[in-house]
Amino acid sequence: MKIELTTQQKDAQAKFRAFVDEEVIPYANRYDQQERTPPKLIEKIAERGYLSAVLPKEFGGIGMDMITYGLLNEEIGRGCSSLRSLLTVHCMVAHAVCKWGNKSQKEYWLPKLASGEVIAAFALSEPNVGSDAKNIETTATLSGDSYVLNGQKKWITYGQIADVFLVFAQCSGKPSAFLVEKNSPGLSIQPISGMLGVRASMLAELHFRDCRIPQENLVGKLGFGFSYVASSALDYGRYSVAWGCVGIAQACLEACIQYTSQRKQFGVYLKEHQLIRQMITDMIANVKAARLLCYQAGYLKDISDPSSIIETSIAKYFASTTATKVANDAVQIHGANGCTNEYSVARYLRDAKIMEIIEGSTQIQQITIADYGYQEYMSQSASTVSQNLLARA
């Protein structure tokens, strides 16, 4: 069965690609070297409604279907993984507020998030807590009509410029989620620089020292923080990252086809060498496979199939490992040129490695996917036994 995009999806994809070709790709290496995303670029993606992609129209959003949202992430990821990371974390927070926020939170925050008037960041990771997110150490204590936060968050994407953070903290031993504005008393923000990849994503550490926020800033109920708010947001994040990885791999493929068609060695173009053609073949096959897994996850999300969660994990696992492999081969094909800032493949490789760590590391995905495999096997075995017993009765 061939997957066919609708006319609307094809038109959207063409617009996304044109925007990235014109406004992102020519400058992405500079953003990487300067370790910043220009405000003007963020304004441009906000003007096009990309920051409101997952929000319903009633709150000023576009209400994209998940396939179209995936195509957006692929194209922006093809141009700049840092910019795609902004799309990821901003939409994660918007989705969380839309799904779990109360009426006043939705009415106040969602239109601002949709327009880009407010930039949001997702604050879960801590210095001592990464994959083991249930055991966050930041605390929230109810004091009168306020919550008082103490602790530290680290590796917060676009934390340097975010206006509001979705912060996860333990409240009486219950992981809970809170909206914290950047100017809240007791919150200090420290930039992080010198990262391996996604250098323009303006990471930050957040320090909470008796940071007081209104009681109504609790998102959902106490204890809902990880199992509900964070989990649903992270599922969206994994989906975005998976498509972004397809974008990285596609960018590598395009760069290699162009490079091997122009550079000669031993009197012939590189593309005439059989080993180069083998590497290109592997790239094409793996990029297509990763994209198909993302299509599958997106389709299941659009029809609200519960299996979309595990299929998203599978897509993220395969796409991120594929991006790293393809980027590694791209650097190899480019030789010494691939190890310089002059060619983008060096950035693609650094960014791809980060993709294997964020939104659930490769190893966490392996654990999750293997558990699913064993559960499916046991379920199918039990069903077969039951059918055999009924047949004998």
PDB file of N, CA and C in Angstrom, residues 177-248:
ATOM      1  N   ALA A 177       2.761  19.526  37.961  1.00  0.00           N
ATOM      2  CA  ALA A 177       3.193  20.462  36.919  1.00  0.00           C
ATOM      3  C   ALA A 177       2.688  21.867  37.231  1.00  0.00           C
ATOM      4  N   PHE A 178       3.546  22.847  36.956  1.00  0.00           N
ATOM      5  CA  PHE A 178       3.224  24.235  37.259  1.00  0.00           C
ATOM      6  C   PHE A 178       3.676  25.144  36.122  1.00  0.00           C
ATOM      7  N   LEU A 179       2.913  26.205  35.896  1.00  0.00           N
ATOM      8  CA  LEU A 179       3.335  27.243  34.963  1.00  0.00           C
ATOM      9  C   LEU A 179       4.069  28.321  35.745  1.00  0.00           C
ATOM     10  N   VAL A 180       5.288  28.606  35.328  1.00  0.00           N
ATOM     11  CA  VAL A 180       6.128  29.578  36.031  1.00  0.00           C
ATOM     12  C   VAL A 180       6.603  30.618  35.026  1.00  0.00           C
ATOM     13  N   GLU A 181       6.244  31.882  35.272  1.00  0.00           N
ATOM     14  CA  GLU A 181       6.683  32.948  34.379  1.00  0.00           C
ATOM     15  C   GLU A 181       8.133  33.320  34.680  1.00  0.00           C
ATOM     16  N   LYS A 182       8.839  33.810  33.654  1.00  0.00           N
ATOM     17  CA  LYS A 182      10.275  34.054  33.773  1.00  0.00           C
ATOM     18  C   LYS A 182      10.605  35.130  34.806  1.00  0.00           C
ATOM     19  N   ASN A 183       9.654  36.050  35.045  1.00  0.00           N
ATOM     20  CA  ASN A 183       9.914  37.127  36.003  1.00  0.00           C
ATOM     21  C   ASN A 183       9.427  36.801  37.414  1.00  0.00           C
ATOM     22  N   SER A 184       9.134  35.531  37.681  1.00  0.00           N
ATOM     23  CA  SER A 184       8.670  35.140  39.016  1.00  0.00           C
ATOM     24  C   SER A 184       9.773  35.370  40.045  1.00  0.00           C
ATOM     25  N   PRO A 185       9.451  35.964  41.192  1.00  0.00           N
ATOM     26  CA  PRO A 185      10.464  36.180  42.228  1.00  0.00           C
ATOM     27  C   PRO A 185      11.068  34.854  42.688  1.00  0.00           C
ATOM     28  N   GLY A 186      12.374  34.798  42.764  1.00  0.00           N
ATOM     29  CA  GLY A 186      13.048  33.584  43.204  1.00  0.00           C
ATOM     30  C   GLY A 186      13.508  32.689  42.070  1.00  0.00           C
ATOM     31  N   LEU A 187      13.197  33.049  40.811  1.00  0.00           N
ATOM     32  CA  LEU A 187      13.673  32.287  39.658  1.00  0.00           C
ATOM     33  C   LEU A 187      14.835  33.029  39.014  1.00  0.00           C
ATOM     34  N   SER A 188      15.960  32.352  38.849  1.00  0.00           N
ATOM     35  CA  SER A 188      17.092  32.904  38.114  1.00  0.00           C
ATOM     36  C   SER A 188      17.440  31.960  36.972  1.00  0.00           C
ATOM     37  N   ILE A 189      17.897  32.531  35.877  1.00  0.00           N
ATOM     38  CA  ILE A 189      18.156  31.781  34.651  1.00  0.00           C
ATOM     39  C   ILE A 189      19.615  31.948  34.248  1.00  0.00           C
ATOM     40  N   GLN A 190      20.293  30.826  34.034  1.00  0.00           N
ATOM     41  CA  GLN A 190      21.712  30.841  33.679  1.00  0.00           C
ATOM     42  C   GLN A 190      21.911  30.167  32.320  1.00  0.00           C
ATOM     43  N   PRO A 191      22.446  30.884  31.341  1.00  0.00           N
ATOM     44  CA  PRO A 191      22.650  30.292  30.011  1.00  0.00           C
ATOM     45  C   PRO A 191      23.653  29.140  30.043  1.00  0.00           C
ATOM     46  N   ILE A 192      23.450  28.171  29.162  1.00  0.00           N
ATOM     47  CA  ILE A 192      24.374  27.060  28.962  1.00  0.00           C
ATOM     48  C   ILE A 192      24.930  27.175  27.546  1.00  0.00           C
ATOM     49  N   SER A 193      26.243  27.066  27.408  1.00  0.00           N
ATOM     50  CA  SER A 193      26.861  27.148  26.090  1.00  0.00           C
ATOM     51  C   SER A 193      27.856  26.007  25.919  1.00  0.00           C
ATOM     52  N   GLY A 194      28.418  25.906  24.708  1.00  0.00           N
ATOM     53  CA  GLY A 194      29.447  24.909  24.442  1.00  0.00           C
ATOM     54  C   GLY A 194      28.924  23.501  24.290  1.00  0.00           C
ATOM     55  N   MET A 195      27.664  23.346  23.856  1.00  0.00           N
ATOM     56  CA  MET A 195      27.090  22.020  23.680  1.00  0.00           C
ATOM     57  C   MET A 195      27.637  21.362  22.418  1.00  0.00           C
ATOM     58  N   LEU A 196      27.536  20.036  22.360  1.00  0.00           N
ATOM     59  CA  LEU A 196      27.981  19.293  21.186  1.00  0.00           C
ATOM     60  C   LEU A 196      27.127  19.636  19.973  1.00  0.00           C
ATOM     61  N   GLY A 197      25.805  19.609  20.143  1.00  0.00           N
ATOM     62  CA  GLY A 197      24.900  19.856  19.032  1.00  0.00           C
ATOM     63  C   GLY A 197      23.751  20.757  19.420  1.00  0.00           C
ATOM     64  N   VAL A 198      22.843  20.983  18.483  1.00  0.00           N
ATOM     65  CA  VAL A 198      21.729  21.940  18.612  1.00  0.00           C
ATOM     66  C   VAL A 198      22.174  23.191  19.390  1.00  0.00           C
ATOM     67  N   ARG A 199      23.275  23.741  18.943  1.00  0.00           N
ATOM     68  CA  ARG A 199      23.918  24.833  19.678  1.00  0.00           C
ATOM     69  C   ARG A 199      23.121  26.124  19.691  1.00  0.00           C
ATOM     70  N   ALA A 200      22.223  26.277  18.730  1.00  0.00           N
ATOM     71  CA  ALA A 200      21.454  27.517  18.664  1.00  0.00           C
ATOM     72  C   ALA A 200      20.167  27.447  19.476  1.00  0.00           C
ATOM     73  N   SER A 201      19.979  26.366  20.237  1.00  0.00           N
ATOM     74  CA  SER A 201      18.719  26.187  20.971  1.00  0.00           C
ATOM     75  C   SER A 201      18.727  26.869  22.337  1.00  0.00           C
ATOM     76  N   MET A 202      19.770  27.629  22.628  1.00  0.00           N
ATOM     77  CA  MET A 202      19.791  28.557  23.764  1.00  0.00           C
ATOM     78  C   MET A 202      19.355  27.910  25.076  1.00  0.00           C
ATOM     79  N   LEU A 203      20.071  26.838  25.423  1.00  0.00           N
ATOM     80  CA  LEU A 203      19.783  26.094  26.647  1.00  0.00           C
ATOM     81  C   LEU A 203      20.043  26.937  27.893  1.00  0.00           C
ATOM     82  N   ALA A 204      19.394  26.560  28.979  1.00  0.00           N
ATOM     83  CA  ALA A 204      19.580  27.293  30.236  1.00  0.00           C
ATOM     84  C   ALA A 204      19.373  26.381  31.431  1.00  0.00           C
ATOM     85  N   GLU A 205      19.945  26.810  32.543  1.00  0.00           N
ATOM     86  CA  GLU A 205      19.640  26.227  33.863  1.00  0.00           C
ATOM     87  C   GLU A 205      18.648  27.155  34.556  1.00  0.00           C
ATOM     88  N   LEU A 206      17.712  26.572  35.256  1.00  0.00           N
ATOM     89  CA  LEU A 206      16.754  27.342  36.042  1.00  0.00           C
ATOM     90  C   LEU A 206      16.998  27.066  37.517  1.00  0.00           C
ATOM     91  N   HIS A 207      17.132  28.109  38.300  1.00  0.00           N
ATOM     92  CA  HIS A 207      17.349  27.974  39.743  1.00  0.00           C
ATOM     93  C   HIS A 207      16.149  28.558  40.476  1.00  0.00           C
ATOM     94  N   PHE A 208      15.508  27.731  41.282  1.00  0.00           N
ATOM     95  CA  PHE A 208      14.354  28.160  42.071  1.00  0.00           C
ATOM     96  C   PHE A 208      14.766  28.262  43.536  1.00  0.00           C
ATOM     97  N   ARG A 209      14.713  29.460  44.046  1.00  0.00           N
ATOM     98  CA  ARG A 209      15.048  29.700  45.459  1.00  0.00           C
ATOM     99  C   ARG A 209      13.870  30.415  46.110  1.00  0.00           C
ATOM    100  N   ASP A 210      13.035  29.619  46.779  1.00  0.00           N
ATOM    101  CA  ASP A 210      11.797  30.151  47.346  1.00  0.00           C
ATOM    102  C   ASP A 210      11.016  30.939  46.292  1.00  0.00           C
ATOM    103  N   CYS A 211      10.879  30.321  45.138  1.00  0.00           N
ATOM    104  CA  CYS A 211      10.174  30.946  44.012  1.00  0.00           C
ATOM    105  C   CYS A 211       8.666  30.803  44.231  1.00  0.00           C
ATOM    106  N   ARG A 212       8.005  31.922  44.390  1.00  0.00           N
ATOM    107  CA  ARG A 212       6.588  31.914  44.732  1.00  0.00           C
ATOM    108  C   ARG A 212       5.735  32.151  43.483  1.00  0.00           C
ATOM    109  N   ILE A 213       4.783  31.242  43.257  1.00  0.00           N
ATOM    110  CA  ILE A 213       3.873  31.369  42.117  1.00  0.00           C
ATOM    111  C   ILE A 213       2.443  31.207  42.615  1.00  0.00           C
ATOM    112  N   PRO A 214       1.473  31.760  41.903  1.00  0.00           N
ATOM    113  CA  PRO A 214       0.069  31.642  42.333  1.00  0.00           C
ATOM    114  C   PRO A 214      -0.392  30.186  42.371  1.00  0.00           C
ATOM    115  N   GLN A 215      -1.263  29.881  43.296  1.00  0.00           N
ATOM    116  CA  GLN A 215      -1.783  28.519  43.440  1.00  0.00           C
ATOM    117  C   GLN A 215      -2.492  28.059  42.166  1.00  0.00           C
ATOM    118  N   GLU A 216      -3.116  29.000  41.455  1.00  0.00           N
ATOM    119  CA  GLU A 216      -3.849  28.635  40.245  1.00  0.00           C
ATOM    120  C   GLU A 216      -2.928  28.268  39.073  1.00  0.00           C
ATOM    121  N   ASN A 217      -1.616  28.322  39.271  1.00  0.00           N
ATOM    122  CA  ASN A 217      -0.679  27.939  38.213  1.00  0.00           C
ATOM    123  C   ASN A 217      -0.427  26.436  38.163  1.00  0.00           C
ATOM    124  N   LEU A 218      -1.042  25.690  39.068  1.00  0.00           N
ATOM    125  CA  LEU A 218      -0.967  24.234  39.003  1.00  0.00           C
ATOM    126  C   LEU A 218      -1.712  23.761  37.752  1.00  0.00           C
ATOM    127  N   VAL A 219      -1.058  22.918  36.962  1.00  0.00           N
ATOM    128  CA  VAL A 219      -1.672  22.373  35.747  1.00  0.00           C
ATOM    129  C   VAL A 219      -2.170  20.968  36.044  1.00  0.00           C
ATOM    130  N   GLY A 220      -3.471  20.753  35.874  1.00  0.00           N
ATOM    131  CA  GLY A 220      -4.051  19.464  36.238  1.00  0.00           C
ATOM    132  C   GLY A 220      -4.172  19.363  37.751  1.00  0.00           C
ATOM    133  N   LYS A 221      -4.095  18.148  38.265  1.00  0.00           N
ATOM    134  CA  LYS A 221      -4.190  17.920  39.700  1.00  0.00           C
ATOM    135  C   LYS A 221      -2.830  17.572  40.281  1.00  0.00           C
ATOM    136  N   LEU A 222      -2.712  17.679  41.594  1.00  0.00           N
ATOM    137  CA  LEU A 222      -1.493  17.224  42.255  1.00  0.00           C
ATOM    138  C   LEU A 222      -1.282  15.740  41.970  1.00  0.00           C
ATOM    139  N   GLY A 223      -0.083  15.389  41.599  1.00  0.00           N
ATOM    140  CA  GLY A 223       0.227  14.003  41.286  1.00  0.00           C
ATOM    141  C   GLY A 223       0.044  13.657  39.820  1.00  0.00           C
ATOM    142  N   PHE A 224      -0.517  14.595  39.052  1.00  0.00           N
ATOM    143  CA  PHE A 224      -0.723  14.368  37.624  1.00  0.00           C
ATOM    144  C   PHE A 224       0.524  14.711  36.800  1.00  0.00           C
ATOM    145  N   GLY A 225       1.526  15.280  37.452  1.00  0.00           N
ATOM    146  CA  GLY A 225       2.656  15.861  36.737  1.00  0.00           C
ATOM    147  C   GLY A 225       3.348  14.956  35.752  1.00  0.00           C
ATOM    148  N   PHE A 226       3.735  13.751  36.195  1.00  0.00           N
ATOM    149  CA  PHE A 226       4.493  12.892  35.299  1.00  0.00           C
ATOM    150  C   PHE A 226       3.586  11.970  34.497  1.00  0.00           C
ATOM    151  N   SER A 227       2.728  11.221  35.172  1.00  0.00           N
ATOM    152  CA  SER A 227       1.931  10.189  34.500  1.00  0.00           C
ATOM    153  C   SER A 227       0.982  10.744  33.455  1.00  0.00           C
ATOM    154  N   TYR A 228       0.551  11.994  33.623  1.00  0.00           N
ATOM    155  CA  TYR A 228      -0.414  12.563  32.696  1.00  0.00           C
ATOM    156  C   TYR A 228       0.175  13.738  31.907  1.00  0.00           C
ATOM    157  N   VAL A 229       0.530  14.807  32.604  1.00  0.00           N
ATOM    158  CA  VAL A 229       0.965  16.025  31.907  1.00  0.00           C
ATOM    159  C   VAL A 229       2.263  15.797  31.136  1.00  0.00           C
ATOM    160  N   ALA A 230       3.292  15.323  31.828  1.00  0.00           N
ATOM    161  CA  ALA A 230       4.584  15.134  31.169  1.00  0.00           C
ATOM    162  C   ALA A 230       4.523  14.030  30.125  1.00  0.00           C
ATOM    163  N   SER A 231       3.866  12.931  30.438  1.00  0.00           N
ATOM    164  CA  SER A 231       3.832  11.797  29.516  1.00  0.00           C
ATOM    165  C   SER A 231       3.185  12.159  28.191  1.00  0.00           C
ATOM    166  N   SER A 232       2.050  12.869  28.243  1.00  0.00           N
ATOM    167  CA  SER A 232       1.384  13.236  26.996  1.00  0.00           C
ATOM    168  C   SER A 232       2.212  14.250  26.212  1.00  0.00           C
ATOM    169  N   ALA A 233       2.865  15.176  26.935  1.00  0.00           N
ATOM    170  CA  ALA A 233       3.710  16.157  26.253  1.00  0.00           C
ATOM    171  C   ALA A 233       4.935  15.501  25.634  1.00  0.00           C
ATOM    172  N   LEU A 234       5.533  14.565  26.355  1.00  0.00           N
ATOM    173  CA  LEU A 234       6.719  13.874  25.839  1.00  0.00           C
ATOM    174  C   LEU A 234       6.390  13.024  24.622  1.00  0.00           C
ATOM    175  N   ASP A 235       5.186  12.481  24.571  1.00  0.00           N
ATOM    176  CA  ASP A 235       4.775  11.724  23.389  1.00  0.00           C
ATOM    177  C   ASP A 235       4.761  12.641  22.169  1.00  0.00           C
ATOM    178  N   TYR A 236       4.241  13.849  22.334  1.00  0.00           N
ATOM    179  CA  TYR A 236       4.282  14.835  21.250  1.00  0.00           C
ATOM    180  C   TYR A 236       5.728  15.193  20.922  1.00  0.00           C
ATOM    181  N   GLY A 237       6.548  15.329  21.959  1.00  0.00           N
ATOM    182  CA  GLY A 237       7.944  15.671  21.743  1.00  0.00           C
ATOM    183  C   GLY A 237       8.677  14.604  20.953  1.00  0.00           C
ATOM    184  N   ARG A 238       8.440  13.333  21.307  1.00  0.00           N
ATOM    185  CA  ARG A 238       9.089  12.231  20.577  1.00  0.00           C
ATOM    186  C   ARG A 238       8.668  12.226  19.110  1.00  0.00           C
ATOM    187  N   TYR A 239       7.399  12.513  18.880  1.00  0.00           N
ATOM    188  CA  TYR A 239       6.900  12.553  17.509  1.00  0.00           C
ATOM    189  C   TYR A 239       7.596  13.656  16.709  1.00  0.00           C
ATOM    190  N   SER A 240       7.706  14.821  17.320  1.00  0.00           N
ATOM    191  CA  SER A 240       8.389  15.942  16.672  1.00  0.00           C
ATOM    192  C   SER A 240       9.851  15.614  16.395  1.00  0.00           C
ATOM    193  N   VAL A 241      10.529  15.048  17.375  1.00  0.00           N
ATOM    194  CA  VAL A 241      11.945  14.701  17.217  1.00  0.00           C
ATOM    195  C   VAL A 241      12.125  13.633  16.141  1.00  0.00           C
ATOM    196  N   ALA A 242      11.245  12.652  16.115  1.00  0.00           N
ATOM    197  CA  ALA A 242      11.344  11.598  15.104  1.00  0.00           C
ATOM    198  C   ALA A 242      11.314  12.190  13.702  1.00  0.00           C
ATOM    199  N   TRP A 243      10.353  13.057  13.446  1.00  0.00           N
ATOM    200  CA  TRP A 243      10.276  13.704  12.144  1.00  0.00           C
ATOM    201  C   TRP A 243      11.488  14.607  11.901  1.00  0.00           C
ATOM    202  N   GLY A 244      11.938  15.283  12.944  1.00  0.00           N
ATOM    203  CA  GLY A 244      13.128  16.120  12.805  1.00  0.00           C
ATOM    204  C   GLY A 244      14.344  15.311  12.408  1.00  0.00           C
ATOM    205  N   CYS A 245      14.434  14.086  12.923  1.00  0.00           N
ATOM    206  CA  CYS A 245      15.540  13.190  12.560  1.00  0.00           C
ATOM    207  C   CYS A 245      15.456  12.791  11.087  1.00  0.00           C
ATOM    208  N   VAL A 246      14.244  12.584  10.599  1.00  0.00           N
ATOM    209  CA  VAL A 246      14.077  12.322   9.173  1.00  0.00           C
ATOM    210  C   VAL A 246      14.594  13.522   8.381  1.00  0.00           C
ATOM    211  N   GLY A 247      14.332  14.716   8.892  1.00  0.00           N
ATOM    212  CA  GLY A 247      14.823  15.924   8.240  1.00  0.00           C
ATOM    213  C   GLY A 247      16.342  15.986   8.197  1.00  0.00           C
ATOM    214  N   ILE A 248      16.992  15.636   9.312  1.00  0.00           N
ATOM    215  CA  ILE A 248      18.455  15.608   9.343  1.00  0.00           C
ATOM    216  C   ILE A 248      18.991  14.616   8.316  1.00  0.00           C
TER     217      ILE A 248
END
